[in-house]
Amino acid sequence: MLTRRHIRIKVMQCIYALSSSREDSMEKQQKFLNQSIAQTFTLYLLILGIFRELHDLAELHLQQSSRKYLDSPDKAGPDALAKNSILKQLAGNTLLDQAFKKRKLKQWYLNEEYIKILFREILESERYREYLPVAGAYEQDRDFLIGTFKEVIAPNSKVYDFLEDEGITWVDDLPLVNTYILKQLKKLKPGSAEQFFMPRLLKNQEDMEFGQELLKKTLLRYEELEKEMEGKTPNWDKERIADIDGILIKMAICELLYFPSIPERVTINEYLEIAKEYSTPKSSIFINGILDKLVKDYKKEGKLKKTGRGLL
């Protein structure tokens, strides 16, 4: 689920939090990084939990002759939602049950008003009305859910605000998680195993080690890395460089010098893409200029020693 770019972003967040709080404990920052990575999967589970809660609410209304709760008889009932094949797959997934119990995830149970808001929006949507005549066929059930997720669930501002308050890094994780869930839904089949919805958070242990080492080496060599930046840009003034830009440049220099298996072009491209998303409009141009000059200097000085293919 998480790529190395996402891991770099989380390391950046840790360093930024440290610089903002003046917390100098390496142990606390490493713990924060580990928790931030783990919390991404918790967010993934909570988003899937919305689907499960919607299904349970639809079934509950059916059992209670739910049509009475609607304002007028011309509004569509929740029958199709309760019988949706994908929602039933999610609701009946025992591995998800275990994951929710293990992590004690009761956010939607304790804050059911958010599920009710989504429930009503779905039933009143044009997409739901168009879905009713074809409900029951697996492909149509899946297409409806994908469209509903993109149009109703993912952009809901109240759910967004709630999740922002629940997890300090979840605002940055939401686009990643939502995109991943959409990809999963598109790949889902009637015979998909329960494990399908329990993907690995990281590709392998090396990715976690990469994040921990990047954080550790950047922090331990922070002043040294800052000196590497001096004189690499006209009128250089560290007080005028955006905080995020400074952190990204130091992380990139750390990779260039102390991560020999990662090609320099990979490092530069990754940090330019992160800068485009998290810093100022001109940051990527500024960072690219510094890193290009550094790479040329390092090569001349024999300081850039790269081996292997490297990984993103």
mmCIF file of N, CA and C in Angstrom, residues 21-138:
data_model
loop_
_atom_site.group_PDB
_atom_site.id
_atom_site.type_symbol
_atom_site.label_atom_id
_atom_site.label_comp_id
_atom_site.label_asym_id
_atom_site.label_seq_id
_atom_site.Cartn_x
_atom_site.Cartn_y
_atom_site.Cartn_z
ATOM 1 N N SER A 21 8.378 21.691 17.343
ATOM 2 C CA SER A 21 8.204 21.495 18.780
ATOM 3 C C SER A 21 9.497 21.595 19.569
ATOM 4 N N ARG A 22 10.610 21.582 18.855
ATOM 5 C CA ARG A 22 11.933 21.575 19.477
ATOM 6 C C ARG A 22 12.159 20.325 20.312
ATOM 7 N N GLU A 23 11.434 19.292 19.986
ATOM 8 C CA GLU A 23 11.616 17.997 20.654
ATOM 9 C C GLU A 23 12.845 17.322 20.066
ATOM 10 N N ASP A 24 13.854 17.073 20.911
ATOM 11 C CA ASP A 24 15.120 16.554 20.390
ATOM 12 C C ASP A 24 15.321 15.065 20.652
ATOM 13 N N SER A 25 14.273 14.366 21.009
ATOM 14 C CA SER A 25 14.394 12.947 21.302
ATOM 15 C C SER A 25 14.301 12.113 20.026
ATOM 16 N N MET A 26 15.405 11.477 19.664
ATOM 17 C CA MET A 26 15.414 10.611 18.492
ATOM 18 C C MET A 26 14.434 9.452 18.677
ATOM 19 N N GLU A 27 14.400 8.929 19.867
ATOM 20 C CA GLU A 27 13.518 7.788 20.153
ATOM 21 C C GLU A 27 12.053 8.147 19.927
ATOM 22 N N LYS A 28 11.663 9.330 20.356
ATOM 23 C CA LYS A 28 10.273 9.757 20.180
ATOM 24 C C LYS A 28 9.932 9.946 18.704
ATOM 25 N N GLN A 29 10.876 10.482 17.943
ATOM 26 C CA GLN A 29 10.628 10.697 16.524
ATOM 27 C C GLN A 29 10.527 9.376 15.766
ATOM 28 N N GLN A 30 11.359 8.420 16.129
ATOM 29 C CA GLN A 30 11.280 7.105 15.489
ATOM 30 C C GLN A 30 9.965 6.420 15.843
ATOM 31 N N LYS A 31 9.534 6.594 17.078
ATOM 32 C CA LYS A 31 8.254 6.030 17.502
ATOM 33 C C LYS A 31 7.108 6.695 16.744
ATOM 34 N N PHE A 32 7.215 8.009 16.570
ATOM 35 C CA PHE A 32 6.193 8.749 15.822
ATOM 36 C C PHE A 32 6.115 8.262 14.379
ATOM 37 N N LEU A 33 7.274 8.011 13.771
ATOM 38 C CA LEU A 33 7.312 7.506 12.397
ATOM 39 C C LEU A 33 6.636 6.150 12.302
ATOM 40 N N ASN A 34 6.974 5.251 13.214
ATOM 41 C CA ASN A 34 6.382 3.910 13.205
ATOM 42 C C ASN A 34 4.866 3.978 13.384
ATOM 43 N N GLN A 35 4.419 4.842 14.289
ATOM 44 C CA GLN A 35 2.986 4.982 14.535
ATOM 45 C C GLN A 35 2.276 5.594 13.335
ATOM 46 N N SER A 36 2.925 6.565 12.703
ATOM 47 C CA SER A 36 2.338 7.217 11.537
ATOM 48 C C SER A 36 2.140 6.227 10.400
ATOM 49 N N ILE A 37 3.130 5.376 10.190
ATOM 50 C CA ILE A 37 3.018 4.356 9.140
ATOM 51 C C ILE A 37 1.908 3.369 9.471
ATOM 52 N N ALA A 38 1.877 2.914 10.721
ATOM 53 C CA ALA A 38 0.852 1.951 11.139
ATOM 54 C C ALA A 38 -0.546 2.554 11.072
ATOM 55 N N GLN A 39 -0.660 3.845 11.379
ATOM 56 C CA GLN A 39 -1.964 4.499 11.388
ATOM 57 C C GLN A 39 -2.575 4.614 9.990
ATOM 58 N N THR A 40 -1.738 4.529 8.965
ATOM 59 C CA THR A 40 -2.269 4.550 7.603
ATOM 60 C C THR A 40 -3.191 3.355 7.374
ATOM 61 N N PHE A 41 -2.791 2.213 7.907
ATOM 62 C CA PHE A 41 -3.634 1.021 7.755
ATOM 63 C C PHE A 41 -4.903 1.148 8.596
ATOM 64 N N THR A 42 -4.794 1.789 9.749
ATOM 65 C CA THR A 42 -5.976 2.023 10.574
ATOM 66 C C THR A 42 -6.979 2.887 9.815
ATOM 67 N N LEU A 43 -6.479 3.910 9.134
ATOM 68 C CA LEU A 43 -7.362 4.763 8.328
ATOM 69 C C LEU A 43 -8.020 3.957 7.212
ATOM 70 N N TYR A 44 -7.249 3.099 6.576
ATOM 71 C CA TYR A 44 -7.784 2.224 5.524
ATOM 72 C C TYR A 44 -8.943 1.382 6.070
ATOM 73 N N LEU A 45 -8.756 0.823 7.245
ATOM 74 C CA LEU A 45 -9.810 0.012 7.849
ATOM 75 C C LEU A 45 -11.051 0.848 8.162
ATOM 76 N N LEU A 46 -10.838 2.054 8.647
ATOM 77 C CA LEU A 46 -11.976 2.907 8.990
ATOM 78 C C LEU A 46 -12.792 3.276 7.753
ATOM 79 N N ILE A 47 -12.123 3.524 6.628
ATOM 80 C CA ILE A 47 -12.866 3.827 5.399
ATOM 81 C C ILE A 47 -13.678 2.617 4.956
ATOM 82 N N LEU A 48 -13.066 1.431 5.029
ATOM 83 C CA LEU A 48 -13.827 0.216 4.719
ATOM 84 C C LEU A 48 -14.968 0.042 5.712
ATOM 85 N N GLY A 49 -14.737 0.484 6.934
ATOM 86 C CA GLY A 49 -15.771 0.383 7.960
ATOM 87 C C GLY A 49 -17.008 1.187 7.615
ATOM 88 N N ILE A 50 -16.850 2.255 6.855
ATOM 89 C CA ILE A 50 -18.005 3.050 6.419
ATOM 90 C C ILE A 50 -18.936 2.178 5.568
ATOM 91 N N PHE A 51 -18.362 1.423 4.654
ATOM 92 C CA PHE A 51 -19.172 0.525 3.812
ATOM 93 C C PHE A 51 -19.920 -0.488 4.664
ATOM 94 N N ARG A 52 -19.214 -1.052 5.635
ATOM 95 C CA ARG A 52 -19.826 -2.063 6.497
ATOM 96 C C ARG A 52 -20.967 -1.473 7.321
ATOM 97 N N GLU A 53 -20.757 -0.274 7.833
ATOM 98 C CA GLU A 53 -21.789 0.374 8.639
ATOM 99 C C GLU A 53 -22.998 0.763 7.789
ATOM 100 N N LEU A 54 -22.758 1.187 6.561
ATOM 101 C CA LEU A 54 -23.867 1.514 5.664
ATOM 102 C C LEU A 54 -24.722 0.291 5.387
ATOM 103 N N HIS A 55 -24.063 -0.848 5.196
ATOM 104 C CA HIS A 55 -24.793 -2.091 4.953
ATOM 105 C C HIS A 55 -25.605 -2.485 6.179
ATOM 106 N N ASP A 56 -24.992 -2.381 7.344
ATOM 107 C CA ASP A 56 -25.706 -2.747 8.583
ATOM 108 C C ASP A 56 -26.903 -1.833 8.809
ATOM 109 N N LEU A 57 -26.729 -0.549 8.521
ATOM 110 C CA LEU A 57 -27.827 0.398 8.711
ATOM 111 C C LEU A 57 -28.962 0.111 7.730
ATOM 112 N N ALA A 58 -28.616 -0.230 6.508
ATOM 113 C CA ALA A 58 -29.641 -0.570 5.514
ATOM 114 C C ALA A 58 -30.433 -1.800 5.945
ATOM 115 N N GLU A 59 -29.729 -2.802 6.432
ATOM 116 C CA GLU A 59 -30.414 -4.012 6.910
ATOM 117 C C GLU A 59 -31.298 -3.717 8.111
ATOM 118 N N LEU A 60 -30.812 -2.872 8.995
ATOM 119 C CA LEU A 60 -31.587 -2.517 10.182
ATOM 120 C C LEU A 60 -32.896 -1.842 9.797
ATOM 121 N N HIS A 61 -32.830 -0.937 8.844
ATOM 122 C CA HIS A 61 -34.037 -0.246 8.408
ATOM 123 C C HIS A 61 -35.020 -1.203 7.737
ATOM 124 N N LEU A 62 -34.495 -2.155 7.009
ATOM 125 C CA LEU A 62 -35.385 -3.143 6.385
ATOM 126 C C LEU A 62 -36.097 -3.972 7.442
ATOM 127 N N GLN A 63 -35.378 -4.366 8.454
ATOM 128 C CA GLN A 63 -35.965 -5.170 9.529
ATOM 129 C C GLN A 63 -37.025 -4.399 10.289
ATOM 130 N N GLN A 64 -36.886 -3.089 10.317
ATOM 131 C CA GLN A 64 -37.831 -2.252 11.066
ATOM 132 C C GLN A 64 -38.857 -1.588 10.155
ATOM 133 N N SER A 65 -39.092 -2.196 8.980
ATOM 134 C CA SER A 65 -39.998 -1.597 7.996
ATOM 135 C C SER A 65 -39.588 -0.152 7.746
ATOM 136 N N SER A 66 -38.354 -0.012 7.320
ATOM 137 C CA SER A 66 -37.669 1.278 7.293
ATOM 138 C C SER A 66 -38.294 2.337 6.413
ATOM 139 N N ARG A 67 -39.145 1.977 5.493
ATOM 140 C CA ARG A 67 -39.674 2.999 4.578
ATOM 141 C C ARG A 67 -40.403 4.117 5.330
ATOM 142 N N LYS A 68 -40.830 3.833 6.542
ATOM 143 C CA LYS A 68 -41.559 4.830 7.320
ATOM 144 C C LYS A 68 -40.665 5.981 7.750
ATOM 145 N N TYR A 69 -39.356 5.720 7.813
ATOM 146 C CA TYR A 69 -38.454 6.759 8.303
ATOM 147 C C TYR A 69 -38.216 7.830 7.247
ATOM 148 N N LEU A 70 -38.515 7.541 5.985
ATOM 149 C CA LEU A 70 -38.298 8.510 4.921
ATOM 150 C C LEU A 70 -39.381 9.589 4.951
ATOM 151 N N ASP A 71 -39.018 10.763 4.475
ATOM 152 C CA ASP A 71 -39.929 11.897 4.565
ATOM 153 C C ASP A 71 -41.182 11.734 3.705
ATOM 154 N N SER A 72 -41.045 11.063 2.554
ATOM 155 C CA SER A 72 -42.186 10.899 1.666
ATOM 156 C C SER A 72 -42.095 9.568 0.942
ATOM 157 N N PRO A 73 -43.232 9.001 0.553
ATOM 158 C CA PRO A 73 -43.248 7.677 -0.054
ATOM 159 C C PRO A 73 -42.584 7.588 -1.415
ATOM 160 N N ASP A 74 -42.316 8.721 -2.067
ATOM 161 C CA ASP A 74 -41.714 8.650 -3.391
ATOM 162 C C ASP A 74 -40.198 8.486 -3.331
ATOM 163 N N LYS A 75 -39.628 8.524 -2.120
ATOM 164 C CA LYS A 75 -38.181 8.355 -1.973
ATOM 165 C C LYS A 75 -37.822 6.878 -1.957
ATOM 166 N N ALA A 76 -36.660 6.580 -2.528
ATOM 167 C CA ALA A 76 -36.222 5.192 -2.624
ATOM 168 C C ALA A 76 -35.830 4.640 -1.265
ATOM 169 N N GLY A 77 -36.162 3.369 -1.032
ATOM 170 C CA GLY A 77 -35.794 2.714 0.204
ATOM 171 C C GLY A 77 -34.408 2.089 0.122
ATOM 172 N N PRO A 78 -33.939 1.505 1.224
ATOM 173 C CA PRO A 78 -32.572 0.978 1.289
ATOM 174 C C PRO A 78 -32.422 -0.467 0.833
ATOM 175 N N ASP A 79 -33.456 -1.051 0.203
ATOM 176 C CA ASP A 79 -33.402 -2.459 -0.181
ATOM 177 C C ASP A 79 -32.157 -2.805 -0.994
ATOM 178 N N ALA A 80 -31.905 -2.025 -2.039
ATOM 179 C CA ALA A 80 -30.783 -2.318 -2.921
ATOM 180 C C ALA A 80 -29.444 -2.177 -2.195
ATOM 181 N N LEU A 81 -29.387 -1.239 -1.256
ATOM 182 C CA LEU A 81 -28.155 -1.042 -0.493
ATOM 183 C C LEU A 81 -27.888 -2.250 0.404
ATOM 184 N N ALA A 82 -28.933 -2.767 1.000
ATOM 185 C CA ALA A 82 -28.786 -3.929 1.879
ATOM 186 C C ALA A 82 -28.389 -5.179 1.099
ATOM 187 N N LYS A 83 -28.810 -5.254 -0.166
ATOM 188 C CA LYS A 83 -28.553 -6.449 -0.969
ATOM 189 C C LYS A 83 -27.337 -6.299 -1.893
ATOM 190 N N ASN A 84 -26.671 -5.169 -1.834
ATOM 191 C CA ASN A 84 -25.507 -4.937 -2.696
ATOM 192 C C ASN A 84 -24.433 -6.002 -2.443
ATOM 193 N N SER A 85 -24.001 -6.664 -3.496
ATOM 194 C CA SER A 85 -23.068 -7.789 -3.384
ATOM 195 C C SER A 85 -21.749 -7.415 -2.730
ATOM 196 N N ILE A 86 -21.220 -6.241 -3.064
ATOM 197 C CA ILE A 86 -19.919 -5.835 -2.534
ATOM 198 C C ILE A 86 -20.038 -5.461 -1.071
ATOM 199 N N LEU A 87 -21.099 -4.762 -0.721
ATOM 200 C CA LEU A 87 -21.318 -4.421 0.683
ATOM 201 C C LEU A 87 -21.469 -5.681 1.524
ATOM 202 N N LYS A 88 -22.130 -6.686 0.964
ATOM 203 C CA LYS A 88 -22.287 -7.947 1.693
ATOM 204 C C LYS A 88 -20.947 -8.652 1.860
ATOM 205 N N GLN A 89 -20.087 -8.568 0.836
ATOM 206 C CA GLN A 89 -18.751 -9.151 0.941
ATOM 207 C C GLN A 89 -17.967 -8.502 2.073
ATOM 208 N N LEU A 90 -18.050 -7.182 2.136
ATOM 209 C CA LEU A 90 -17.317 -6.456 3.164
ATOM 210 C C LEU A 90 -17.893 -6.715 4.553
ATOM 211 N N ALA A 91 -19.212 -6.718 4.638
ATOM 212 C CA ALA A 91 -19.857 -6.917 5.934
ATOM 213 C C ALA A 91 -19.606 -8.316 6.493
ATOM 214 N N GLY A 92 -19.462 -9.297 5.598
ATOM 215 C CA GLY A 92 -19.269 -10.669 6.052
ATOM 216 C C GLY A 92 -17.820 -11.116 6.128
ATOM 217 N N ASN A 93 -16.900 -10.195 5.951
ATOM 218 C CA ASN A 93 -15.476 -10.540 5.951
ATOM 219 C C ASN A 93 -14.971 -10.745 7.380
ATOM 220 N N THR A 94 -14.656 -11.979 7.723
ATOM 221 C CA THR A 94 -14.234 -12.300 9.097
ATOM 222 C C THR A 94 -12.861 -11.726 9.431
ATOM 223 N N LEU A 95 -11.984 -11.585 8.435
ATOM 224 C CA LEU A 95 -10.668 -11.005 8.691
ATOM 225 C C LEU A 95 -10.788 -9.527 9.061
ATOM 226 N N LEU A 96 -11.716 -8.846 8.415
ATOM 227 C CA LEU A 96 -11.966 -7.456 8.782
ATOM 228 C C LEU A 96 -12.565 -7.370 10.181
ATOM 229 N N ASP A 97 -13.441 -8.308 10.496
ATOM 230 C CA ASP A 97 -14.003 -8.361 11.856
ATOM 231 C C ASP A 97 -12.892 -8.447 12.893
ATOM 232 N N GLN A 98 -11.955 -9.346 12.644
ATOM 233 C CA GLN A 98 -10.851 -9.547 13.578
ATOM 234 C C GLN A 98 -9.970 -8.312 13.682
ATOM 235 N N ALA A 99 -9.731 -7.671 12.532
ATOM 236 C CA ALA A 99 -8.881 -6.478 12.525
ATOM 237 C C ALA A 99 -9.525 -5.338 13.308
ATOM 238 N N PHE A 100 -10.829 -5.173 13.166
ATOM 239 C CA PHE A 100 -11.522 -4.121 13.895
ATOM 240 C C PHE A 100 -11.505 -4.388 15.397
ATOM 241 N N LYS A 101 -11.709 -5.642 15.774
ATOM 242 C CA LYS A 101 -11.710 -5.989 17.198
ATOM 243 C C LYS A 101 -10.321 -5.851 17.803
ATOM 244 N N LYS A 102 -9.309 -6.289 17.062
ATOM 245 C CA LYS A 102 -7.934 -6.216 17.553
ATOM 246 C C LYS A 102 -7.515 -4.776 17.813
ATOM 247 N N ARG A 103 -7.916 -3.879 16.926
ATOM 248 C CA ARG A 103 -7.522 -2.472 17.051
ATOM 249 C C ARG A 103 -8.555 -1.646 17.825
ATOM 250 N N LYS A 104 -9.636 -2.290 18.224
ATOM 251 C CA LYS A 104 -10.704 -1.635 18.987
ATOM 252 C C LYS A 104 -11.229 -0.389 18.258
ATOM 253 N N LEU A 105 -11.528 -0.576 16.982
ATOM 254 C CA LEU A 105 -12.003 0.529 16.153
ATOM 255 C C LEU A 105 -13.523 0.639 16.272
ATOM 256 N N LYS A 106 -13.970 1.599 17.066
ATOM 257 C CA LYS A 106 -15.398 1.796 17.301
ATOM 258 C C LYS A 106 -15.836 3.216 16.937
ATOM 259 N N GLN A 107 -15.016 3.877 16.117
ATOM 260 C CA GLN A 107 -15.312 5.276 15.794
ATOM 261 C C GLN A 107 -16.693 5.473 15.203
ATOM 262 N N TRP A 108 -17.075 4.605 14.259
ATOM 263 C CA TRP A 108 -18.370 4.803 13.597
ATOM 264 C C TRP A 108 -19.523 4.381 14.504
ATOM 265 N N TYR A 109 -19.280 3.412 15.362
ATOM 266 C CA TYR A 109 -20.311 2.992 16.324
ATOM 267 C C TYR A 109 -20.590 4.124 17.312
ATOM 268 N N LEU A 110 -19.530 4.814 17.730
ATOM 269 C CA LEU A 110 -19.670 5.894 18.703
ATOM 270 C C LEU A 110 -20.080 7.212 18.061
ATOM 271 N N ASN A 111 -19.939 7.292 16.750
ATOM 272 C CA ASN A 111 -20.290 8.526 16.037
ATOM 273 C C ASN A 111 -21.146 8.181 14.819
ATOM 274 N N GLU A 112 -22.252 7.517 15.087
ATOM 275 C CA GLU A 112 -23.087 6.985 14.012
ATOM 276 C C GLU A 112 -23.766 8.068 13.181
ATOM 277 N N GLU A 113 -23.752 9.316 13.666
ATOM 278 C CA GLU A 113 -24.397 10.384 12.902
ATOM 279 C C GLU A 113 -23.740 10.582 11.540
ATOM 280 N N TYR A 114 -22.436 10.293 11.459
ATOM 281 C CA TYR A 114 -21.744 10.441 10.177
ATOM 282 C C TYR A 114 -22.219 9.392 9.173
ATOM 283 N N ILE A 115 -22.471 8.192 9.658
ATOM 284 C CA ILE A 115 -22.970 7.130 8.786
ATOM 285 C C ILE A 115 -24.393 7.459 8.323
ATOM 286 N N LYS A 116 -25.181 8.019 9.216
ATOM 287 C CA LYS A 116 -26.560 8.377 8.859
ATOM 288 C C LYS A 116 -26.592 9.492 7.812
ATOM 289 N N ILE A 117 -25.661 10.422 7.919
ATOM 290 C CA ILE A 117 -25.575 11.496 6.925
ATOM 291 C C ILE A 117 -25.275 10.916 5.543
ATOM 292 N N LEU A 118 -24.288 10.032 5.483
ATOM 293 C CA LEU A 118 -23.921 9.396 4.215
ATOM 294 C C LEU A 118 -25.062 8.529 3.691
ATOM 295 N N PHE A 119 -25.702 7.824 4.592
ATOM 296 C CA PHE A 119 -26.805 6.927 4.241
ATOM 297 C C PHE A 119 -27.915 7.700 3.522
ATOM 298 N N ARG A 120 -28.292 8.822 4.104
ATOM 299 C CA ARG A 120 -29.375 9.613 3.511
ATOM 300 C C ARG A 120 -28.932 10.218 2.179
ATOM 301 N N GLU A 121 -27.712 10.706 2.111
ATOM 302 C CA GLU A 121 -27.217 11.291 0.861
ATOM 303 C C GLU A 121 -27.211 10.258 -0.263
ATOM 304 N N ILE A 122 -26.842 9.042 0.073
ATOM 305 C CA ILE A 122 -26.805 7.981 -0.943
ATOM 306 C C ILE A 122 -28.206 7.674 -1.445
ATOM 307 N N LEU A 123 -29.142 7.496 -0.505
ATOM 308 C CA LEU A 123 -30.509 7.146 -0.902
ATOM 309 C C LEU A 123 -31.172 8.257 -1.711
ATOM 310 N N GLU A 124 -30.755 9.485 -1.475
ATOM 311 C CA GLU A 124 -31.362 10.608 -2.186
ATOM 312 C C GLU A 124 -30.602 10.986 -3.461
ATOM 313 N N SER A 125 -29.536 10.274 -3.755
ATOM 314 C CA SER A 125 -28.722 10.618 -4.915
ATOM 315 C C SER A 125 -29.336 10.103 -6.216
ATOM 316 N N GLU A 126 -29.023 10.780 -7.294
ATOM 317 C CA GLU A 126 -29.481 10.367 -8.618
ATOM 318 C C GLU A 126 -28.853 9.030 -9.006
ATOM 319 N N ARG A 127 -27.601 8.837 -8.577
ATOM 320 C CA ARG A 127 -26.921 7.580 -8.888
ATOM 321 C C ARG A 127 -27.679 6.388 -8.288
ATOM 322 N N TYR A 128 -28.204 6.549 -7.090
ATOM 323 C CA TYR A 128 -28.941 5.448 -6.456
ATOM 324 C C TYR A 128 -30.227 5.143 -7.217
ATOM 325 N N ARG A 129 -30.923 6.173 -7.660
ATOM 326 C CA ARG A 129 -32.162 5.970 -8.406
ATOM 327 C C ARG A 129 -31.890 5.242 -9.722
ATOM 328 N N GLU A 130 -30.791 5.605 -10.369
ATOM 329 C CA GLU A 130 -30.430 4.954 -11.632
ATOM 330 C C GLU A 130 -29.971 3.516 -11.396
ATOM 331 N N TYR A 131 -29.484 3.249 -10.226
ATOM 332 C CA TYR A 131 -28.965 1.922 -9.874
ATOM 333 C C TYR A 131 -30.081 0.921 -9.560
ATOM 334 N N LEU A 132 -31.174 1.401 -9.029
ATOM 335 C CA LEU A 132 -32.246 0.512 -8.561
ATOM 336 C C LEU A 132 -32.716 -0.514 -9.596
ATOM 337 N N PRO A 133 -32.930 -0.135 -10.845
ATOM 338 C CA PRO A 133 -33.424 -1.115 -11.823
ATOM 339 C C PRO A 133 -32.442 -2.231 -12.144
ATOM 340 N N VAL A 134 -31.128 -1.986 -11.919
ATOM 341 C CA VAL A 134 -30.123 -2.994 -12.281
ATOM 342 C C VAL A 134 -29.453 -3.602 -11.056
ATOM 343 N N ALA A 135 -29.913 -3.234 -9.860
ATOM 344 C CA ALA A 135 -29.307 -3.739 -8.634
ATOM 345 C C ALA A 135 -29.403 -5.260 -8.575
ATOM 346 N N GLY A 136 -28.366 -5.879 -8.056
ATOM 347 C CA GLY A 136 -28.370 -7.336 -7.909
ATOM 348 C C GLY A 136 -27.338 -8.017 -8.772
ATOM 349 N N ALA A 137 -26.994 -7.400 -9.909
ATOM 350 C CA ALA A 137 -25.941 -7.946 -10.771
ATOM 351 C C ALA A 137 -24.596 -7.465 -10.226
ATOM 352 N N TYR A 138 -23.633 -8.370 -10.127
ATOM 353 C CA TYR A 138 -22.376 -8.055 -9.452
ATOM 354 C C TYR A 138 -21.676 -6.845 -10.059
#
